[in-house]
XYZ file of C-alpha atoms in Angstrom:
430
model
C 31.528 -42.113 -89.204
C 31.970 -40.270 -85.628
C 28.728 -38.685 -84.060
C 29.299 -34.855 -84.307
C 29.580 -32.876 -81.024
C 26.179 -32.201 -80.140
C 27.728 -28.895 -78.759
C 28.892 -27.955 -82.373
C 25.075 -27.992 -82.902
C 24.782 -25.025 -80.558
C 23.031 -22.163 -83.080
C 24.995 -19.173 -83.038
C 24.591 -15.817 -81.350
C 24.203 -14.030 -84.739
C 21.840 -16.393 -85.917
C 19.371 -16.413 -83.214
C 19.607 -13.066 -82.741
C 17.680 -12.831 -85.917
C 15.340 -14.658 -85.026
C 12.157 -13.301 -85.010
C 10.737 -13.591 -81.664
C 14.355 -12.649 -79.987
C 14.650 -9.489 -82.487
C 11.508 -8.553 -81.366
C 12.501 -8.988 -77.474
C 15.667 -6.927 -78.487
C 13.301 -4.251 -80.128
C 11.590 -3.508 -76.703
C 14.285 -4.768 -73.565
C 17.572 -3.753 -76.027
C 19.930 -6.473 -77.396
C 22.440 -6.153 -74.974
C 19.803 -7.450 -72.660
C 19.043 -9.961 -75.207
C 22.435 -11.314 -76.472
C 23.430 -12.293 -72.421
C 20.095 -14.211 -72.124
C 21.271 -16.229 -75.398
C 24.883 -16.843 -73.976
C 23.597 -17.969 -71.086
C 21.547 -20.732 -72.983
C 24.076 -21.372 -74.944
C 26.583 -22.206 -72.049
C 23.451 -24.679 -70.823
C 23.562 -25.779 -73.851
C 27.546 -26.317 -73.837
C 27.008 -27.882 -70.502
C 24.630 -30.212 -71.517
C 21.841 -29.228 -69.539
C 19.406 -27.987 -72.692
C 19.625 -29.920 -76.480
C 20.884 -27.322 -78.874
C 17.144 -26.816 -80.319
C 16.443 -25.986 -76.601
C 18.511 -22.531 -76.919
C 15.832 -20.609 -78.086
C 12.895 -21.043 -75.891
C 15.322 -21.091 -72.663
C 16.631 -17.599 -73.939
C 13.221 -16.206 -74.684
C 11.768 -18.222 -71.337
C 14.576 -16.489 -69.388
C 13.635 -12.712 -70.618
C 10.886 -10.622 -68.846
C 7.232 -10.563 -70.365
C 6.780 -7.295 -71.694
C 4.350 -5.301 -68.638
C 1.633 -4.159 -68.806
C 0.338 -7.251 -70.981
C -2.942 -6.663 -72.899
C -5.628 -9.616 -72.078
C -8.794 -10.412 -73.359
C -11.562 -9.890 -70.550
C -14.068 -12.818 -70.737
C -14.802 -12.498 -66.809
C -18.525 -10.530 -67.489
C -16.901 -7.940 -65.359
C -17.530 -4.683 -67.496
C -15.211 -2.531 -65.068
C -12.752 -5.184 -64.043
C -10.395 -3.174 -61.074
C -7.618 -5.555 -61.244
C -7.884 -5.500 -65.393
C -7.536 -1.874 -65.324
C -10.870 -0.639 -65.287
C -12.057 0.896 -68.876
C -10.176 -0.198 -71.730
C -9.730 3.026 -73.951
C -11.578 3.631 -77.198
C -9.462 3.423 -80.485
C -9.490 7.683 -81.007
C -8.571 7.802 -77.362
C -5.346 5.437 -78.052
C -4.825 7.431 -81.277
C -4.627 10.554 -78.775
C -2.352 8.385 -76.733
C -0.364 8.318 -79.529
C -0.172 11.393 -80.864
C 0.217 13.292 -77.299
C 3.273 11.358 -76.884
C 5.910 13.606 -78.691
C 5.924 17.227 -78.510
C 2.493 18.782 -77.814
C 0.793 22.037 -77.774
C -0.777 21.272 -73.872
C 0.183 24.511 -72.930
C 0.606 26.641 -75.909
C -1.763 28.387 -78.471
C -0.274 27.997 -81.792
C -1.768 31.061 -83.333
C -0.734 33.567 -80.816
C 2.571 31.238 -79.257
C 1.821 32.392 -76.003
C 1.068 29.536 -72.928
C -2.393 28.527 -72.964
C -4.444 27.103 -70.401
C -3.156 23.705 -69.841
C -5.828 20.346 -71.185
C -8.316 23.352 -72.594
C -9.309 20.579 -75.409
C -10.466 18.116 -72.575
C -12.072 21.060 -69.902
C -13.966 21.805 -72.364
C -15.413 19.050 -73.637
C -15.941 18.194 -69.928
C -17.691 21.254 -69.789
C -19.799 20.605 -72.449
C -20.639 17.257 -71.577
C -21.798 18.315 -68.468
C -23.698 21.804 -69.266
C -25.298 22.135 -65.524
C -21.073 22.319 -64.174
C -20.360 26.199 -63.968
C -16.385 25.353 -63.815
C -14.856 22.040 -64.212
C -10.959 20.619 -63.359
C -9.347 17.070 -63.807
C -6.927 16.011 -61.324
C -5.108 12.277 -61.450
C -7.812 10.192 -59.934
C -11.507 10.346 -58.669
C -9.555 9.757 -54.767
C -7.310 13.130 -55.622
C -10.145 15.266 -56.502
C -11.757 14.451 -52.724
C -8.610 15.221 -51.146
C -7.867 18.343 -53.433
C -11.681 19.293 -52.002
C -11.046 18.514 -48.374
C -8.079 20.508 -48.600
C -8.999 23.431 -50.165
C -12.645 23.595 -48.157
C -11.757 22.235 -45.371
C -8.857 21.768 -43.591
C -8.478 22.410 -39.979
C -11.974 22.515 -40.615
C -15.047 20.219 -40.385
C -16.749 17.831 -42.599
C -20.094 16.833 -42.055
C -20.753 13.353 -43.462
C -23.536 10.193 -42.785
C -21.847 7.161 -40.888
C -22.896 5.065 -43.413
C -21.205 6.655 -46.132
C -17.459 5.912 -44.564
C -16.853 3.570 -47.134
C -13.835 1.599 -47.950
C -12.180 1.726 -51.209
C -9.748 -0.538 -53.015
C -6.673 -2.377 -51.155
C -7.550 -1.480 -47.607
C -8.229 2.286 -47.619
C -10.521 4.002 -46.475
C -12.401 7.056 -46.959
C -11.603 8.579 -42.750
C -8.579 7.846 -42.880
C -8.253 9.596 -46.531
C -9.870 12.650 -45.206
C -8.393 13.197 -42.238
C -5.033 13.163 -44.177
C -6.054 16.331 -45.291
C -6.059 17.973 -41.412
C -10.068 18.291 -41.928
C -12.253 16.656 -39.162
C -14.768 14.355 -39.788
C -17.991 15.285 -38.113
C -19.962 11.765 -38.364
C -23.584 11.898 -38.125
C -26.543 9.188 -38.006
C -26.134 5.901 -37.848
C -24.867 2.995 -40.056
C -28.228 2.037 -41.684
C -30.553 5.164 -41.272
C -29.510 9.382 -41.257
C -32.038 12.049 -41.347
C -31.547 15.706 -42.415
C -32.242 16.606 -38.765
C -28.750 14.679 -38.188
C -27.007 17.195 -40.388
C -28.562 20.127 -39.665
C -27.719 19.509 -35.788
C -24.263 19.063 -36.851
C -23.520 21.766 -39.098
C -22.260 25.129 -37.428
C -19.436 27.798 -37.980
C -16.729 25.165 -38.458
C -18.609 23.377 -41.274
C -15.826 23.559 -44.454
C -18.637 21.337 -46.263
C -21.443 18.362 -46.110
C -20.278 15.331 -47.842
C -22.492 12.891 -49.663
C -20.796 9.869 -50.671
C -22.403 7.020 -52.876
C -21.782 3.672 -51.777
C -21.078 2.499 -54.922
C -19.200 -0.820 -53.729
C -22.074 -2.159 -51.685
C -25.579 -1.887 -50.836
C -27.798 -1.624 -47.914
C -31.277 -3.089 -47.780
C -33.815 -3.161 -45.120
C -34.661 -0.311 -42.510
C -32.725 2.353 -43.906
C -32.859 6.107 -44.901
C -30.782 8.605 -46.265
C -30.737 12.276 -47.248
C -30.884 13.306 -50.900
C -28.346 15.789 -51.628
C -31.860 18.791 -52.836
C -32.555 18.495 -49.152
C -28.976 18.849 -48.196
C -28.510 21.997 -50.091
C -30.790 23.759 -48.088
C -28.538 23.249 -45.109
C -26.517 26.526 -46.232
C -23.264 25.050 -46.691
C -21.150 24.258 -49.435
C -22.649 19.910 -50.822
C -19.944 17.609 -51.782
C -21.166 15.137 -53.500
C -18.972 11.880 -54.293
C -20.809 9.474 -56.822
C -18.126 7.689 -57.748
C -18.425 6.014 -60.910
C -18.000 9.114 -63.297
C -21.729 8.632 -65.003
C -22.243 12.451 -66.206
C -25.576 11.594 -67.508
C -28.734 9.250 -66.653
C -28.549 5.850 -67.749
C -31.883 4.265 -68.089
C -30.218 0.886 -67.636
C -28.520 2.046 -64.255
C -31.383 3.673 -62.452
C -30.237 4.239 -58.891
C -26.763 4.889 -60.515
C -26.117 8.676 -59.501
C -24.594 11.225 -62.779
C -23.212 14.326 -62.457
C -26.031 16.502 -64.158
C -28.765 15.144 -61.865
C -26.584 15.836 -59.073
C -25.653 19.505 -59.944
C -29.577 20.043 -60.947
C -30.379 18.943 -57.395
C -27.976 21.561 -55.832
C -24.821 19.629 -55.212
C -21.888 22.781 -55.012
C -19.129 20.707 -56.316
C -19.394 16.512 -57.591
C -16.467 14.739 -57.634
C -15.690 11.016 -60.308
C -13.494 9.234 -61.351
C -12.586 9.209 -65.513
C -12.027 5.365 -65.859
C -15.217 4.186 -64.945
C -18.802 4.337 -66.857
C -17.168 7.256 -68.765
C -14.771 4.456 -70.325
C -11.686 7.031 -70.538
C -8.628 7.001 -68.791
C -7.725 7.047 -64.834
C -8.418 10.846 -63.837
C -9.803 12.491 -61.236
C -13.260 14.661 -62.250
C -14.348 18.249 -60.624
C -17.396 19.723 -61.375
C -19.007 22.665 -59.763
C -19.661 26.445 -58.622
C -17.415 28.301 -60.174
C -15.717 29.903 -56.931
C -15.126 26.756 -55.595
C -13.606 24.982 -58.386
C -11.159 28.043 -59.029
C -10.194 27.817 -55.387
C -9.109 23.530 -55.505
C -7.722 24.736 -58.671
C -5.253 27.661 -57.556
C -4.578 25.807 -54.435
C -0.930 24.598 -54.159
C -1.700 21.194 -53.881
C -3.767 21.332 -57.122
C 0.007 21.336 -59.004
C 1.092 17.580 -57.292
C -2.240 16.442 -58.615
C -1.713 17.610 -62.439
C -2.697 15.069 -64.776
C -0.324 14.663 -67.374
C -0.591 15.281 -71.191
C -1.615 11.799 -72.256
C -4.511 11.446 -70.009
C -5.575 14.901 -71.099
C -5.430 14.014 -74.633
C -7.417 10.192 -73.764
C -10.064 12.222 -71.910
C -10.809 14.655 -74.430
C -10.937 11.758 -77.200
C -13.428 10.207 -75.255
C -15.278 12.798 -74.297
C -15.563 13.395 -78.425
C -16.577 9.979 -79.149
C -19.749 9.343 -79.695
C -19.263 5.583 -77.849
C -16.967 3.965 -75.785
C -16.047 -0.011 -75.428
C -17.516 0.426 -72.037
C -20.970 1.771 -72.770
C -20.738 -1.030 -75.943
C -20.252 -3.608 -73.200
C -22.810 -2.609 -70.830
C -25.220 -1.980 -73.536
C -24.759 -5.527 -75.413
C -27.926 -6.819 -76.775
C -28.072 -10.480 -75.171
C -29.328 -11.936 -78.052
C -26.648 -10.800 -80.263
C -24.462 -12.144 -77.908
C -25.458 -15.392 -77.967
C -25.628 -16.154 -81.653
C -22.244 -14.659 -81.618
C -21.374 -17.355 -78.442
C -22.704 -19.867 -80.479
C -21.005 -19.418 -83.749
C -17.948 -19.491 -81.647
C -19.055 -23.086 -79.906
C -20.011 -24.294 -83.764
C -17.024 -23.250 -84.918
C -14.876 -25.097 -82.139
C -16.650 -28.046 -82.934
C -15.708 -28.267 -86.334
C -12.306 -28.687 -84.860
C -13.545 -31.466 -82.419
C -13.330 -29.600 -79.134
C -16.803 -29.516 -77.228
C -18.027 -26.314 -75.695
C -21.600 -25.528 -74.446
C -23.391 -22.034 -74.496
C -24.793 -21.460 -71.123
C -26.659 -18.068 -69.323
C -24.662 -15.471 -67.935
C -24.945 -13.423 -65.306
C -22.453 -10.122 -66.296
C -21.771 -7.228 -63.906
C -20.775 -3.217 -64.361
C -17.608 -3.479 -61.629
C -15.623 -1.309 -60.654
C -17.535 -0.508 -57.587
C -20.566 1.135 -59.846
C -23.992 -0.244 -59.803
C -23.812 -2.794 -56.774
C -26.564 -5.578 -57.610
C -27.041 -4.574 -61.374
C -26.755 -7.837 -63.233
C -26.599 -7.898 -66.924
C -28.353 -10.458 -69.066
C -25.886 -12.657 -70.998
C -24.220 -16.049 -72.343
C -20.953 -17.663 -71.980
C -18.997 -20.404 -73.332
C -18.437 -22.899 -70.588
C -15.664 -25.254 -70.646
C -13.839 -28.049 -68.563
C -12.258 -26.121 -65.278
C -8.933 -27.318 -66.684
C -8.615 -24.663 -69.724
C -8.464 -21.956 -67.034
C -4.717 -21.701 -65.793
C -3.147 -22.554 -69.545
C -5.960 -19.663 -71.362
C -5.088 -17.274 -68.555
C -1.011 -17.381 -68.684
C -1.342 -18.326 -72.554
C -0.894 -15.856 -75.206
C -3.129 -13.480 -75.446
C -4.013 -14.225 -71.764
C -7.428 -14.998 -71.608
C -9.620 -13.894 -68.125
C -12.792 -16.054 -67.618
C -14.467 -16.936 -64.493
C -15.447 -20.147 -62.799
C -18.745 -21.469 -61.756
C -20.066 -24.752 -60.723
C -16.301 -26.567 -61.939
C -16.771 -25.339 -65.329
C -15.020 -22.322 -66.836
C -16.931 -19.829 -68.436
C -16.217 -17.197 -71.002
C -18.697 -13.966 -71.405
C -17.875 -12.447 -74.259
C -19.386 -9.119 -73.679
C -16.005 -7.375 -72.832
C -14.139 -9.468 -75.810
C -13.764 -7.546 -79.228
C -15.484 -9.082 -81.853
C -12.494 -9.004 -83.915
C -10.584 -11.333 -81.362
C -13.085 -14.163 -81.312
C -10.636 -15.961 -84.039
C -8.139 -15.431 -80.839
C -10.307 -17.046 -78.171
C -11.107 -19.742 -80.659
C -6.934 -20.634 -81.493
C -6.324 -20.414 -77.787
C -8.699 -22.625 -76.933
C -7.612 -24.943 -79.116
C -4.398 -24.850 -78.474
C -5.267 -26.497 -74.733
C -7.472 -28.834 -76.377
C -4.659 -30.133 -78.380
């Protein structure tokens, strides 16, 4: 009996198009999209250049990832910048949700007149943060400094210590960001040590404000000083105060961490954060302040190109309702809890037969917040190799590497995926 044409073994169009894993790729990038992947695998196929049960994988191989993809953070970075900072909490992705149809962001349903636009998340800013006479949101913690320099200060002078020009993420930096603006920086001090005496020599009739940033990114030990912003408020000019990492409260386990109410308290006019950091909600940009001042960033034109839209707005209120976040869950982990749950993960790989040790860990907060904070912890630590195939595998897994050995800190992992971690691993092992 003849061999049948290996190309009459070519699975249909119809057929793999209900296939599970394609129907799901048409359910997202549309089957049009979908169906010319396929007939271009088929043709392959035709050609001789796949095996008919190659069809499949070369169709789904061919078509995009879906982007953004969710990963599981095992790095012991809390606030991991190229991760996306704060992962949201589950009633600020039910918010997510629900703010993505039709909304009432601008309308009071009893009256159906406009209302004031993200009232459910200014005030629970507001509330939060009872020392903040006003309070706005713009779209990051970088827009509300620029919204201030504009408003305040443009064609106008900014008094600010040398060794606060920080650089931020990807290159920019904090001059060149505020200069945008048409302000001019007035720098005083030097890079390691500034005395009030430098500011008050500095500050005259074309002062728009004092800025006091936190150098959240970095520290400086040694022979240093710097001016608390109490003794800058007595300067008699409006106290910007940028701290950054969007803590509205004291932390006992971030002590030199500056927060919002402290900062106010000490006479800071106006404090500027960002949303996605230790507040562990969504990217936003975070005003809080004398009540003049904040009325006048938030009438200004440039106020409207900084809106935040309605699903941020509904993700910062949830979280600002929540009573937790993932974040402060992370940074709060009690070490011991996370090793017996590191280890039951280890035992439980090797039942399988795949070694794994439980080593010390040395987590961080990230996201330029707490320079030098390190946070107790444990990891799993594998062979170097599992890194590349757990990071592009499915979920993606993020670890870090120390000493040739891969380590996972499961701190940042939800408890619920550690079946997850343990099936991926595996699935190298194999």
């Amino acid at each position: 009996m003849r061999d049948v044409d290996p190309r009459r073994r070519v699975p249909r169009t119809d057929a793999l198009l209900a296939d599970p894993a394609l129907a799901a790729a048409a359910g997202t990038l549309g089957r049009d999209r979908v169906k010319a992947a396929i007939v271009r695998a088929q043709r392959r196929a035709r050609a001789g250049e796949l095996t008919p049960e190659q069809v499949r994988d070369a169709a789904l191989a061919e078509l995009p990832a879906p982007t953004p993809r969710a990963v599981l953070n095992a790095t012991g970075v809390v606030l991991h910048t190229n991760l996306g900072r704060a992962p949201l909490s589950a009633a600020a992705v039910d918010a997510l949700v629900a703010a993505a149809g039709h909304t009432d962001v601008e309308l009071d349903l009893r009256t159906g007149r406009r209302a004031r636009r993200g009232r459910d998340a200014l005030d629970a800013l507001a509330a939060a943060v009872p020392d903040a006479p006003a309070v706005h949101v713009v779209n990051n913690g970088a827009a509300a400094l620029v919204l201030a320099a504009t408003a305040l200060a443009a064609d106008r002078e900014i008094v600010v210590s040398r060794g606060e020009l920080v650089e931020i993420g990807d290159g920019f930096r904090l001059p060149d960001l505020l200069e945008s603006t048409g302000a001019r920086l007035r720098e005083v001090g030097t890079t390691n040590r500034t005395g009030l005496a430098d500011y008050a020599a500095a500050v005259g009739p074309r002062t728009g404000f004092v800025l006091k940033v936190h150098p959240s990114n970095f520290r400086v030990t040694g022979f240093t000083s710097a001016v608390p912003v109490g003794d800058l408020a007595t300067l008699g000019v409006p106290v910007v105060a940028d701290i950054g990492s969007g803590l509205l409260a004291p932390d006992p386990l971030l002590p030199d961490e500056p927060d919002a109410a402290t900062t106010l308290r000490a006479g800071a006019h106006l404090v500027t954060a960002s949303g996605d950091k230790l507040l562990g909600g969504p990217q936003a940009g975070l005003l809080l302040g004398a009540a003049d001042l904040v009325e006048r960033l938030r009438r200004h034109p440039l106020a409207r190109a900084l809106r935040v839209d309605k699903l941020t707005l509904a993700a910062l209120a949830a979280t600002l309702h929540a009573p937790t976040t993932p974040t402060r869950e992370a940074l709060h982990a009690e070490p011991g809890a996370l090793r017996a749950r590191t280890e039951r993960l280890r035992d439980r790989l090797g039942e399988d037969g795949c070694k794994a040790e439980v080593v010390p860990s040395a987590a961080v907060v990230g996201g330029g917040g707490a320079p030098g904070v390190e946070l107790d912890s444990w990891a799993l630590s594998l062979p170097e190799r599992y890194t590349e195939p757990l990071r592009t595998g499915a979920p993606p897994i993020l670890g870090r590497v120390l000493h040739g050995r891969l380590l996972l800190d499961l701190r940042c992992v939800p408890a619920d995926a550690d079946p997850d971690v343990r099936a991926a691993i595996l699935r190298v092992g194999a």
